[in-house]
Coordinates of C-alpha atoms and ligand atoms in Angstrom, one line a residue:
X29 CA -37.7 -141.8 -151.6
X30 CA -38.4 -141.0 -155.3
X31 CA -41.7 -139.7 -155.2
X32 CA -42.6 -136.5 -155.7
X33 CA -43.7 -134.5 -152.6
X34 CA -47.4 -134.3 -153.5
X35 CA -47.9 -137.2 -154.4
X36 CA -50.1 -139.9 -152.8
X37 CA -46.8 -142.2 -151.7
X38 CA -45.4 -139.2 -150.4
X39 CA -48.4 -136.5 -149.4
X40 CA -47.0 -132.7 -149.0
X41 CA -46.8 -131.9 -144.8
X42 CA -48.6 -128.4 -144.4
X43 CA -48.8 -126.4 -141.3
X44 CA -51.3 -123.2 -141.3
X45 CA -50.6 -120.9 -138.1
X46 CA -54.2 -118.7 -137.6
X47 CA -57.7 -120.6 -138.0
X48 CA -59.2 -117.1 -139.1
X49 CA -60.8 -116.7 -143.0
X50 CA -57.3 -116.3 -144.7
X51 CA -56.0 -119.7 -143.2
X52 CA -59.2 -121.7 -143.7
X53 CA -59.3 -120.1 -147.4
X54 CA -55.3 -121.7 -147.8
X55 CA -57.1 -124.7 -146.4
X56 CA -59.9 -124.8 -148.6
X57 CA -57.2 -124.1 -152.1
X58 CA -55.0 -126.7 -151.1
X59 CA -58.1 -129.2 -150.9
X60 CA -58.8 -128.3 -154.3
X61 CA -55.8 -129.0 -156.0
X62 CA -55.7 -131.9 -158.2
X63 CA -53.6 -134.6 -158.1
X64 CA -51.9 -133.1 -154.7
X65 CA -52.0 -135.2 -151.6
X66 CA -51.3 -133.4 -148.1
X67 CA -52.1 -133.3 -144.4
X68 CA -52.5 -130.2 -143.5
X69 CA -52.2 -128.9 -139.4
X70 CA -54.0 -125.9 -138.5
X71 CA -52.7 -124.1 -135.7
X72 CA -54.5 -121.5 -133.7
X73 CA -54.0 -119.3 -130.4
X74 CA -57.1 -119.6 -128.9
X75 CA -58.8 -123.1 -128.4
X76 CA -62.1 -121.4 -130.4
X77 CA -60.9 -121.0 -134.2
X78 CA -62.5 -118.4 -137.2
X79 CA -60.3 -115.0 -135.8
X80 CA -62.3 -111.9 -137.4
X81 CA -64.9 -113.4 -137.7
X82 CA -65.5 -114.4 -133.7
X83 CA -63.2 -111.7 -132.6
X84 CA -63.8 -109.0 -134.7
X85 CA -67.5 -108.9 -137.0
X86 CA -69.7 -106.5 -134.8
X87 CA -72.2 -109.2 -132.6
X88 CA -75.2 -107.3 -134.8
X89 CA -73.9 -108.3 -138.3
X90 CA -74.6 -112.2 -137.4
X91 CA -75.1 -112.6 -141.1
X92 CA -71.6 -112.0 -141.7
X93 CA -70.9 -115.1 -139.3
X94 CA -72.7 -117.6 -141.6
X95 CA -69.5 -118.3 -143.1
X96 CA -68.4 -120.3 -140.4
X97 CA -69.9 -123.6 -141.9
X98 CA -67.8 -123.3 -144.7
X99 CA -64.8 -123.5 -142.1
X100 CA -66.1 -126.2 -140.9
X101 CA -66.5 -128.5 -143.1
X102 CA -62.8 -127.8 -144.2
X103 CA -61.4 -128.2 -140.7
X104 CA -63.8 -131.6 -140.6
X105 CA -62.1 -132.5 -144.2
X106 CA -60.0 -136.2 -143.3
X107 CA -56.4 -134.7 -144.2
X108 CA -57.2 -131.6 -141.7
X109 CA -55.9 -131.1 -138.0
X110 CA -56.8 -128.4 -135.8
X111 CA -54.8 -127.8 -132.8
X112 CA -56.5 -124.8 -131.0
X113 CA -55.0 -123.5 -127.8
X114 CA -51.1 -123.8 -129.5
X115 CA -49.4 -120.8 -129.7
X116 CA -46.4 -119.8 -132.4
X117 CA -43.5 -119.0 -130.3
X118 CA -44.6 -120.3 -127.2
X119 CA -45.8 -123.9 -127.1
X120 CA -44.0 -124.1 -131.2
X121 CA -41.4 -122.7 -132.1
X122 CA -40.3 -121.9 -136.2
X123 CA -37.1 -124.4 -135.3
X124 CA -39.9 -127.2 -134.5
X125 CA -42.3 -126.9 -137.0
X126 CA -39.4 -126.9 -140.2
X127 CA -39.0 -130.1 -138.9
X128 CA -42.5 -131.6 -139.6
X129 CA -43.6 -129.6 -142.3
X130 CA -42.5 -128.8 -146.2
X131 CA -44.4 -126.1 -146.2
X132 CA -45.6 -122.9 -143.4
X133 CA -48.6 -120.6 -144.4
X134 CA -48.6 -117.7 -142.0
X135 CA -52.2 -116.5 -141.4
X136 CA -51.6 -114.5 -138.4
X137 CA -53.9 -111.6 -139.1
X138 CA -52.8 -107.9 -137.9
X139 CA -53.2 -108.3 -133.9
X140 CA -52.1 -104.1 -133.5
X141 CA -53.1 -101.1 -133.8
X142 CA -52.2 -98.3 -135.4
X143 CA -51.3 -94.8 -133.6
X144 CA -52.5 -91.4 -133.8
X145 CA -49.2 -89.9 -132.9
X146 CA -50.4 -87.2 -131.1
X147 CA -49.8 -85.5 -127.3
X148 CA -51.8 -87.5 -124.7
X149 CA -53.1 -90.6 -126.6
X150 CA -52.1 -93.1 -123.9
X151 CA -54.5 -91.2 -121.2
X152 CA -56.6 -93.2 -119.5
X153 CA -59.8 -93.3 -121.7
X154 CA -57.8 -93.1 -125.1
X155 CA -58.3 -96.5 -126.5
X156 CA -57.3 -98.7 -129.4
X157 CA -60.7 -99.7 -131.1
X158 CA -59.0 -102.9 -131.5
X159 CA -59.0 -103.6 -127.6
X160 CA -62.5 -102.3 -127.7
X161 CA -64.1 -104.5 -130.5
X162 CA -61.8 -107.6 -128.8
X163 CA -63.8 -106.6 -125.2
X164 CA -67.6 -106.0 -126.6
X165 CA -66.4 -109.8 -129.0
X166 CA -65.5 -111.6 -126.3
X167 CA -61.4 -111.8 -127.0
X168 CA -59.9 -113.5 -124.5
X169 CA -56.8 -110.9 -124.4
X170 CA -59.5 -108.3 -123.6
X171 CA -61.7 -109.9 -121.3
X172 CA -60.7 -107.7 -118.1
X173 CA -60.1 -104.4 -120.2
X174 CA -61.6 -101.7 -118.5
X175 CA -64.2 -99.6 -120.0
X176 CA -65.5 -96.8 -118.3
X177 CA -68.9 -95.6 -120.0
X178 CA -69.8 -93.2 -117.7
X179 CA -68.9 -90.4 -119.8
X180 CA -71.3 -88.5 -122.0
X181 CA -69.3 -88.0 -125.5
X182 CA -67.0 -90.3 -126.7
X183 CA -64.8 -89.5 -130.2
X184 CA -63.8 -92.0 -132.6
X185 CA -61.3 -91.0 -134.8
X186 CA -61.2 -92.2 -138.3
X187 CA -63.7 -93.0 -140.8
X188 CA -63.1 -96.8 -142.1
X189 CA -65.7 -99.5 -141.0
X190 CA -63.9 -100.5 -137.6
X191 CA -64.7 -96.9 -136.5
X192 CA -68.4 -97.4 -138.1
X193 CA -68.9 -100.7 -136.0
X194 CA -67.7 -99.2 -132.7
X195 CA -70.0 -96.0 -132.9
X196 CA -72.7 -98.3 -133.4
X197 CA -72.6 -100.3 -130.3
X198 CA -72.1 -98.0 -128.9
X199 CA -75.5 -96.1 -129.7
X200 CA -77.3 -98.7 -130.1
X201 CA -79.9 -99.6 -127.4
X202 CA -78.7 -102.6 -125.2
X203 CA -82.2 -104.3 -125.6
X204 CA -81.4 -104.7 -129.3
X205 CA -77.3 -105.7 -128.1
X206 CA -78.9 -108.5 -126.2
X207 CA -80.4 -110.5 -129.0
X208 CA -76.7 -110.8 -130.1
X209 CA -73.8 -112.9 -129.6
X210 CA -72.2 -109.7 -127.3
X211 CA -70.1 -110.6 -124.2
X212 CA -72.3 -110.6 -121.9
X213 CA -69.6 -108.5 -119.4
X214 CA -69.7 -105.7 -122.5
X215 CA -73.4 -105.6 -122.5
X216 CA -73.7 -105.6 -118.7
X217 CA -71.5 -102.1 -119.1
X218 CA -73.5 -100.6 -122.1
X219 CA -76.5 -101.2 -120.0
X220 CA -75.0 -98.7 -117.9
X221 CA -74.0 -96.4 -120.4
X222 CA -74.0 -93.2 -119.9
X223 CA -72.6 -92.0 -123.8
X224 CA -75.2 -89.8 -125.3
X225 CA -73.0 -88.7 -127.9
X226 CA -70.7 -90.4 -130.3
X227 CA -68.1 -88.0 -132.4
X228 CA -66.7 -89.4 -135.3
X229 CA -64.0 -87.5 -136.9
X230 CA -62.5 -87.9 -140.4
X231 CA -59.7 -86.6 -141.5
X232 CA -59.9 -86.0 -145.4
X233 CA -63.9 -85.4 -146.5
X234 CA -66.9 -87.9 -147.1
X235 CA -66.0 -88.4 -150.5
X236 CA -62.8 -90.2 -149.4
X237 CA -63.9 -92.2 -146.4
X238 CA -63.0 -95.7 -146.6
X239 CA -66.6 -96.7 -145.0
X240 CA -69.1 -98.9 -147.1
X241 CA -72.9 -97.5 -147.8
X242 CA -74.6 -100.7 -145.9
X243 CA -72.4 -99.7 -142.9
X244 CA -73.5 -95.8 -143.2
X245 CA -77.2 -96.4 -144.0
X246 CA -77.4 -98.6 -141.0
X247 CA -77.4 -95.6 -138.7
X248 CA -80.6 -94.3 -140.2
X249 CA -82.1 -97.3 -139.3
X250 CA -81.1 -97.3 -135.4
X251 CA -84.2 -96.6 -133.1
X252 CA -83.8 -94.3 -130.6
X253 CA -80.4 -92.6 -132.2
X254 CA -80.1 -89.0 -134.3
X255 CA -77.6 -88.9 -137.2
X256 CA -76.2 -85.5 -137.4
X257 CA -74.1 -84.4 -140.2
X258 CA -73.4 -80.6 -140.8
X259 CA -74.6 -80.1 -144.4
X260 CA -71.8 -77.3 -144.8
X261 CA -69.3 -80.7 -144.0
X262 CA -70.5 -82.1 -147.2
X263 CA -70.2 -79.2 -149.8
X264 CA -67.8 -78.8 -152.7
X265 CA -66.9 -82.5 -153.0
X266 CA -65.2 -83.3 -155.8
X267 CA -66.2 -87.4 -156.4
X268 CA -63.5 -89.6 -158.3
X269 CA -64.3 -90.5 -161.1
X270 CA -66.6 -94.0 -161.4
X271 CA -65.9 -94.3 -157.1
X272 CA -69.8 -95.6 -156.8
X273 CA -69.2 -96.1 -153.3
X274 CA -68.1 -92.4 -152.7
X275 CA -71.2 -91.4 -154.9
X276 CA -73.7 -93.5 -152.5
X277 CA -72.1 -92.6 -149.2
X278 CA -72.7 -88.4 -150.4
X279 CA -76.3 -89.5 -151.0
X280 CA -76.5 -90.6 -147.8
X281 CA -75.0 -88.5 -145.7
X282 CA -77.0 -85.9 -147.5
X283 CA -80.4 -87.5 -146.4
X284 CA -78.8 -87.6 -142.9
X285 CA -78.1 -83.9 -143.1
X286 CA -81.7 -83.4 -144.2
X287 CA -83.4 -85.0 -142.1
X288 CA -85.5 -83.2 -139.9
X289 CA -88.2 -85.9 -138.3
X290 CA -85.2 -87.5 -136.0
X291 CA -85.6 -87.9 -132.5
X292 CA -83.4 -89.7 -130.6
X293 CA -82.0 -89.8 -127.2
X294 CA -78.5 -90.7 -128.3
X295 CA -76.4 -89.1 -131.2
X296 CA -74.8 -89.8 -133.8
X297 CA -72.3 -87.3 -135.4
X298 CA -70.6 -87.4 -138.4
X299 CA -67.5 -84.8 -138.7
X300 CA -65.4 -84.4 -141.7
X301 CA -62.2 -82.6 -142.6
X302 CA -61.1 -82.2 -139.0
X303 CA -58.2 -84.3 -137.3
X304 CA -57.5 -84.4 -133.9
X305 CA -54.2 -82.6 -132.7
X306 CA -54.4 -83.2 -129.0
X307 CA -56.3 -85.6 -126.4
X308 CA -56.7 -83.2 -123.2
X309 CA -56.1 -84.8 -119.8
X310 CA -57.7 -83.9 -116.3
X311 CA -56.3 -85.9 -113.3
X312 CA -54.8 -88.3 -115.8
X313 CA -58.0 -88.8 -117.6
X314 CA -59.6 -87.7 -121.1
X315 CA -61.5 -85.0 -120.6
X316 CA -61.5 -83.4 -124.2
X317 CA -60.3 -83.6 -127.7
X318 CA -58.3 -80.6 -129.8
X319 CA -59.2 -80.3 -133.3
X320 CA -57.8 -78.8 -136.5
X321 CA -60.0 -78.9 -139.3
X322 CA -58.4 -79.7 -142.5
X323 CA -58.4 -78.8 -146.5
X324 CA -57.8 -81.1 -149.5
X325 CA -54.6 -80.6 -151.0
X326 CA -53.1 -83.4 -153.7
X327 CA -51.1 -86.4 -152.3
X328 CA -48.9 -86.3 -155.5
X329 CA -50.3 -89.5 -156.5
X330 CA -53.9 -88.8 -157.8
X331 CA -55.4 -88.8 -154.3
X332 CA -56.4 -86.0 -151.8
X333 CA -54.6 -86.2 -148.6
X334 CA -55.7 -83.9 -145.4
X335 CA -53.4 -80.7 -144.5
X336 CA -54.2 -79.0 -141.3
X337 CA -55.3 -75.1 -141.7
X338 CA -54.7 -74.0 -138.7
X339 CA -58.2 -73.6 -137.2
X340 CA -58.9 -75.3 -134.0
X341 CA -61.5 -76.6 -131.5
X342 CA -62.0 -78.3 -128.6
X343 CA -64.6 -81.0 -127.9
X344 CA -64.8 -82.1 -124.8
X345 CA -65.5 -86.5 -124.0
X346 CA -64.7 -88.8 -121.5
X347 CA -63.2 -91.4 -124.0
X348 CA -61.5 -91.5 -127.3
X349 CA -61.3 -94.7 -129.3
X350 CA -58.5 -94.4 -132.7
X351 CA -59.7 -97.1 -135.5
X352 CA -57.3 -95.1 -137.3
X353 CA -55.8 -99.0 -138.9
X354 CA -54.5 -102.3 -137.5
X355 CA -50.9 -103.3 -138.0
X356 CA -49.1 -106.8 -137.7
X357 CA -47.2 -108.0 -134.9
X358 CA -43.7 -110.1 -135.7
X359 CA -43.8 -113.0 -135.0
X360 CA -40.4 -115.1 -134.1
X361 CA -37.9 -116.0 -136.5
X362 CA -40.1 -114.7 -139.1
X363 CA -39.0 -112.1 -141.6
X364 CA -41.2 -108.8 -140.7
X365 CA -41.0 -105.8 -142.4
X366 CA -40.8 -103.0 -139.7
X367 CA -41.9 -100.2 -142.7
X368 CA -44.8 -101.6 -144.1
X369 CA -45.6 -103.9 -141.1
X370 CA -46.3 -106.8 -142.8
X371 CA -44.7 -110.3 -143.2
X372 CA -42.6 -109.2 -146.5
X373 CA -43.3 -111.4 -149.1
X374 CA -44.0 -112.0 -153.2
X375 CA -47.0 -113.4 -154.3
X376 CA -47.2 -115.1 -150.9
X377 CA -43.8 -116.8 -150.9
X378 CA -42.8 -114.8 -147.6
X379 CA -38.8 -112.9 -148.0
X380 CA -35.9 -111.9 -146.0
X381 CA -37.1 -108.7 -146.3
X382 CA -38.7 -106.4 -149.0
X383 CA -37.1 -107.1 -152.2
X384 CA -34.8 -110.3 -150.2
X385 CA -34.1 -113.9 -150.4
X386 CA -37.3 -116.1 -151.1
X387 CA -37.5 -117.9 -147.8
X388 CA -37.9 -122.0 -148.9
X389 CA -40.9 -123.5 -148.0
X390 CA -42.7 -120.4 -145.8
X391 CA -45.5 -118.3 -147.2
X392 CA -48.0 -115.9 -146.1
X393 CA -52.1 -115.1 -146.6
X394 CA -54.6 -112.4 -145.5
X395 CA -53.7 -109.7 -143.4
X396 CA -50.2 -110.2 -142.5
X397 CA -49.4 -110.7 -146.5
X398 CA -51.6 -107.5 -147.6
X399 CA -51.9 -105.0 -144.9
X400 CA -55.3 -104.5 -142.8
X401 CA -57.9 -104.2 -145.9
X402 CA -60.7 -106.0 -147.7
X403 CA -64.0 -107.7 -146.5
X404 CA -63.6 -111.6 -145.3
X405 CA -64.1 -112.8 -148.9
X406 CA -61.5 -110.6 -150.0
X407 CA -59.0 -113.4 -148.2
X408 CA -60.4 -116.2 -150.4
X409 CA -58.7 -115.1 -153.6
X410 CA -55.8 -113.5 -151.6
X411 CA -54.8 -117.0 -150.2
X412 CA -55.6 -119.0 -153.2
X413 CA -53.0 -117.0 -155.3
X414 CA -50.7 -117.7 -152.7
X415 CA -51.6 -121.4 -152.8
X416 CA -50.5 -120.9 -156.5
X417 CA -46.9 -120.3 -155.9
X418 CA -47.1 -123.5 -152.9
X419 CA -48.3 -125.2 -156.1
X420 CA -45.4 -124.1 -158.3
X421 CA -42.5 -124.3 -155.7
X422 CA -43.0 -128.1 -155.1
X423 CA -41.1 -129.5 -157.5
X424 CA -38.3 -128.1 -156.3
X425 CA -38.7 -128.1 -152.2
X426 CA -36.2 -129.6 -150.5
X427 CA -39.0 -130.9 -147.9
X428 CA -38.8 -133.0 -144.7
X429 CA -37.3 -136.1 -143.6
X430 CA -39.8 -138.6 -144.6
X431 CA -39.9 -140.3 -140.8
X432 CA -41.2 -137.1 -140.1
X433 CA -44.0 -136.8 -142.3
X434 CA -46.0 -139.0 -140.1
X435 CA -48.9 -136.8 -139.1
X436 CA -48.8 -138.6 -135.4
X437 CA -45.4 -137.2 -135.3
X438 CA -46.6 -133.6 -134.5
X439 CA -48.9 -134.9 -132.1
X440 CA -46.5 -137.1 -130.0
X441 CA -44.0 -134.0 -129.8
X442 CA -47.1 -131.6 -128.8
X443 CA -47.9 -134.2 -126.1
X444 CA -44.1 -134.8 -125.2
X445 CA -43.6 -130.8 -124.9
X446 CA -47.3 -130.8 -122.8
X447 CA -49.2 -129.1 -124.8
X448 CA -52.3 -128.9 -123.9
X449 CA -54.0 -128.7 -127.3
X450 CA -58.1 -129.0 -128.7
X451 CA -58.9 -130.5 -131.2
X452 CA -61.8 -129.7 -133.5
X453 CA -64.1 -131.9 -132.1
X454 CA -63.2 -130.5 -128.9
X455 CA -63.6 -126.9 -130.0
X456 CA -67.3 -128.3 -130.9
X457 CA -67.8 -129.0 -127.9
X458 CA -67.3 -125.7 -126.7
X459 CA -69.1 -124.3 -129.3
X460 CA -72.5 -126.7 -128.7
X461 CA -72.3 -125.1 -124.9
X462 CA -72.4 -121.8 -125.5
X463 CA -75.2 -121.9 -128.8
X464 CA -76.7 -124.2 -125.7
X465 CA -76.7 -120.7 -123.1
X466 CA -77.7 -119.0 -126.3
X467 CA -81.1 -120.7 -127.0
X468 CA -81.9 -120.7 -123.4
X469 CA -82.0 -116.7 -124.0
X470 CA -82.9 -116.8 -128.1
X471 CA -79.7 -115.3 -128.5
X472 CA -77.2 -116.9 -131.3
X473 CA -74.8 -118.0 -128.3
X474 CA -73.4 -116.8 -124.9
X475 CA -69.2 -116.7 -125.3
X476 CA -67.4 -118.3 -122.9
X477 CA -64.5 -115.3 -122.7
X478 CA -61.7 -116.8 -120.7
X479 CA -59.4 -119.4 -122.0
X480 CA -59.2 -121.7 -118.7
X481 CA -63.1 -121.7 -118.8
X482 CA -62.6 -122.8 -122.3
X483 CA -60.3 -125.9 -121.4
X484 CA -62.7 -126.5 -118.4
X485 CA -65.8 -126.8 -120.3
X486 CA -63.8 -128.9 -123.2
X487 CA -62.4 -131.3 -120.4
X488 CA -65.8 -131.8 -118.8
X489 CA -67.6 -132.6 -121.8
Ligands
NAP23 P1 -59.5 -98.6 -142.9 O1 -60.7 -99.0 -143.7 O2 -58.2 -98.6 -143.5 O3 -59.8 -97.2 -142.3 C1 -58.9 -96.5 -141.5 C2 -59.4 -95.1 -141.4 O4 -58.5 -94.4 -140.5 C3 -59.4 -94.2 -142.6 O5 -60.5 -93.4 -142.6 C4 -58.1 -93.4 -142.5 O6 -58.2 -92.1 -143.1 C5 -58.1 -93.1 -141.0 N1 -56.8 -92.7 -140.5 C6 -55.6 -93.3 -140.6 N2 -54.7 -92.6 -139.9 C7 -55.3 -91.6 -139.4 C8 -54.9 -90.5 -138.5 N3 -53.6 -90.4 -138.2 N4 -55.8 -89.6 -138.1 C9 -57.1 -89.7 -138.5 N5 -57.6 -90.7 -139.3 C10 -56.7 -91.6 -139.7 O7 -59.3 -99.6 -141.6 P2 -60.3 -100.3 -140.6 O8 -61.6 -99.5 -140.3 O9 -59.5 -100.7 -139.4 O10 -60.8 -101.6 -141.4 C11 -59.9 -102.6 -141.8 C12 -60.5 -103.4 -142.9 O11 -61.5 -104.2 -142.3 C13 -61.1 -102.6 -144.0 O12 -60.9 -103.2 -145.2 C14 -62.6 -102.7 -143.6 O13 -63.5 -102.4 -144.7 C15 -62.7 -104.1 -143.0 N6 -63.9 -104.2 -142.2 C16 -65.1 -104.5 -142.8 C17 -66.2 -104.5 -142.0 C18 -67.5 -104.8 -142.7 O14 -67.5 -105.3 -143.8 N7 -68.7 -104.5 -142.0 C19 -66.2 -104.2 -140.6 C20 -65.0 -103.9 -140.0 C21 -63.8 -103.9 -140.8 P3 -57.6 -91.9 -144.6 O15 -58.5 -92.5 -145.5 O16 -57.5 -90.4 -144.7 O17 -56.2 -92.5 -144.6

């Protein structure tokens, strides 16, 4: 056939793999293009779509989950296919998909975590805050992860706003937990709590912590919880120039140090310019954290980087939890980039490797094309400027065989390989159940946390 792929006699066959903000944001480009015809297949691990945002936005920032419409409507759009419950190099393989599709956007998000690299970090009670945040969300892969609270102090090392969302549950008093979309097996367990103490440790000072000011001021807020920062923590900071949120985060933490009217049962301490050294085991067990506290020396690069000064302490706590940075996984036949772990790639059009062959046809958004960083919105410009090279490589993709650009073609081979896949419609129905077991409790909605549940309730329906 003559026409250009693109066209309306001859619509472009687009597969996104990961239903999370940087795959629905491709979506939602693509849909704006003009004069571009495609069907586009959205692919997704779990049979429940919108990744971060289900999985990973802390169950008391429900605000944050608003966005969800948007998604929506996009996966509701006529030339959009969801198949939740279809996983890349299991039920499809790379080989399959090149087959039905001109063009592969990767949206796979960063399903890792990154590692302190220090003596005893795999104890038991030395946790990923990943797994954590994936067992208090509901995460299917975290469902029977077991968290023992019955410690008194926990530490969470780093100082970005993954740390900031796990010290919060976990001060913050179960009643208020239970108005939220929290699994209900996490809240069962902070019910129980028995953490008086959180620890949260920064490496390099206040004025470098990668936390936001909303996130910060929110623990002056928390009933029942004392914010203690030592004011001698916050001295001699020397502010970028024009960093407004550096500026904002000294002025609070400076009212927290103040602030002499707190009472609270459970605390709430900020630490800066320490790094731990050592996680200190007893019968296999955390049982305490080794310290170093740091200075500010130049990172050759304009920035102040943390060096150990050989001063030490120990804290003791029952659990430590590093947010110290997610990291993507590789996925199958993929290029991945084992330096920077990320999908290597330039301005989206994914590479054999940094600075390698443009890979035809295959590109990559959000996390897995950037690294870990940015807010959920950050992923809508992020994807549409990869959506921008899709745009300008079309002309010259090779594409498919055109009795493959049948959309019913992916179908029939998902049914002949038996895969058992949901639809959108489907996942709605999952989703009207649980908002259902919500309003029965005036919660937002009660997550149904294992995938054969999932399928159950879907089938039932
Ligand atoms: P992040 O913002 O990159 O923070 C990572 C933190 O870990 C930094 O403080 C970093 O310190 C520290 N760190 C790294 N290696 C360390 C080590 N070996 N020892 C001690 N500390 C170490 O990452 P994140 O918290 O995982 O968040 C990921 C992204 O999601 C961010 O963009 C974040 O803003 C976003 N997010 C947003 C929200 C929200 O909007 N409410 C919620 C959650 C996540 P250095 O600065 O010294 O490297």
């Amino acid at each position: 056939m003559s026409e250009p792929i693109g066209s309306q006699a001859r619509p472009a066959r687009i597969a996104v793999i990961g239903a999370g903000p940087a795959g629905f944001y491709a979506i939602e480009a693509l849909l704006k293009q003009q004069n571009f015809y495609s069907t586009i297949d959205l692919f997704n691990r779990f049979p429940t779509p919108y990744g971060l945002v289900r999985d990973g936005v802390a169950p008391d920032h429900e605000s944050m989950k608003t966005v969800t419409r948007t998604y929506d409507k996009l996966a509701e759009h006529t030339s959009v296919h969801y198949f939740g419950n279809v996983t890349f190099g299991s039920d499809i393989q790379h080989d399959d998909l090149k087959q039905f599709y001109d063009q592969i956007v990767y949206a796979v998000g960063a399903q890792a975590d990154r590692k302190m690299g220090i003596a005893g970090e795999d104890l038991t009670g030395s946790y990923p805050a990943t797994a954590f945040v994936g067992w208090y969300n509901g995460h299917p892969d975290y469902r029977d992860f077991e968290v023992d609270l019955s410690c008194e102090r926990v530490i969470v090392v780093g100082n970005g706003n993954v740390a900031m969302d796990v010290a919060r549950l976990l001060v913050t008093a179960p009643d208020e937990l239970a108005k939220t979309d929290i699994a209900d097996h996490a809240l069962e367990a902070l019910r129980e709590s028995q953490v008086r103490e959180v620890v949260m440790l920064g490496r390099r000072g206040p004025a470098q912590a990668a936390f936001t000011t909303p996130e910060l001021r929110e623990f002056g807020k928390l009933a029942g919880v004392k914010v203690i920062v030592d004011p001698q923590e916050l001295e001699n900071q020397v502010i970028p120039l024009n960093d407004k949120m550096a500026e904002r985060n000294l002025s609070v933490l400076r009212d927290f140090a103040a602030r002499t009217d707190q009472i609270g049962e459970r605390h709430m301490h900020f630490r800066f310019l320490v790094s731990p050294v050592e996680v200190i085991g007893e019968n296999g067990k955390v049982a305490a954290v080794r310290i170093e506290r740091n200075e500010l020396v130049p990172d050759g690069s304009g920035g102040m980087k943390a060096k150990g000064t050989g001063v030490y302490e120990t804290l003791d706590a029952g659990m430590v939890l590093r947010s110290v940075g997610y990291c993507c996984v590789p996925l199958p036949d993929v290029p991945f980039d084992d330096k920077t772990l990320k999908i290597p790639n330039v301005a989206g059009r994914v590479t054999q490797g940094v600075g390698g062959e443009v890979v035809a046809g295959e590109y990559v958004v959000g996390w897995a094309k950037r690294g870990p960083s940015g807010v959920i919105g950050t992923n809508r410009q992020d994807s549409a400027a990869t959506v921008v090279s899709m745009m300008a490589d079309l002309p010259n993709l090779e594409g498919i065989a055109d009795e493959n650009r049948d959309p019913q073609k992916m179908i029939d081979f998902l049914k002949a390989s038996g895969v058992d896949y949901v639809n959108y419609e489907e996942w709605k129905r999952l989703d009207a159940h649980e908002s259902a077991r919500g309003a029965e409790q005036s919660r937002p909605r009660v997550k149904v946390t294992r995938i054969s549940e999932m399928i159950e309730i879907i089938r039932r329906a």
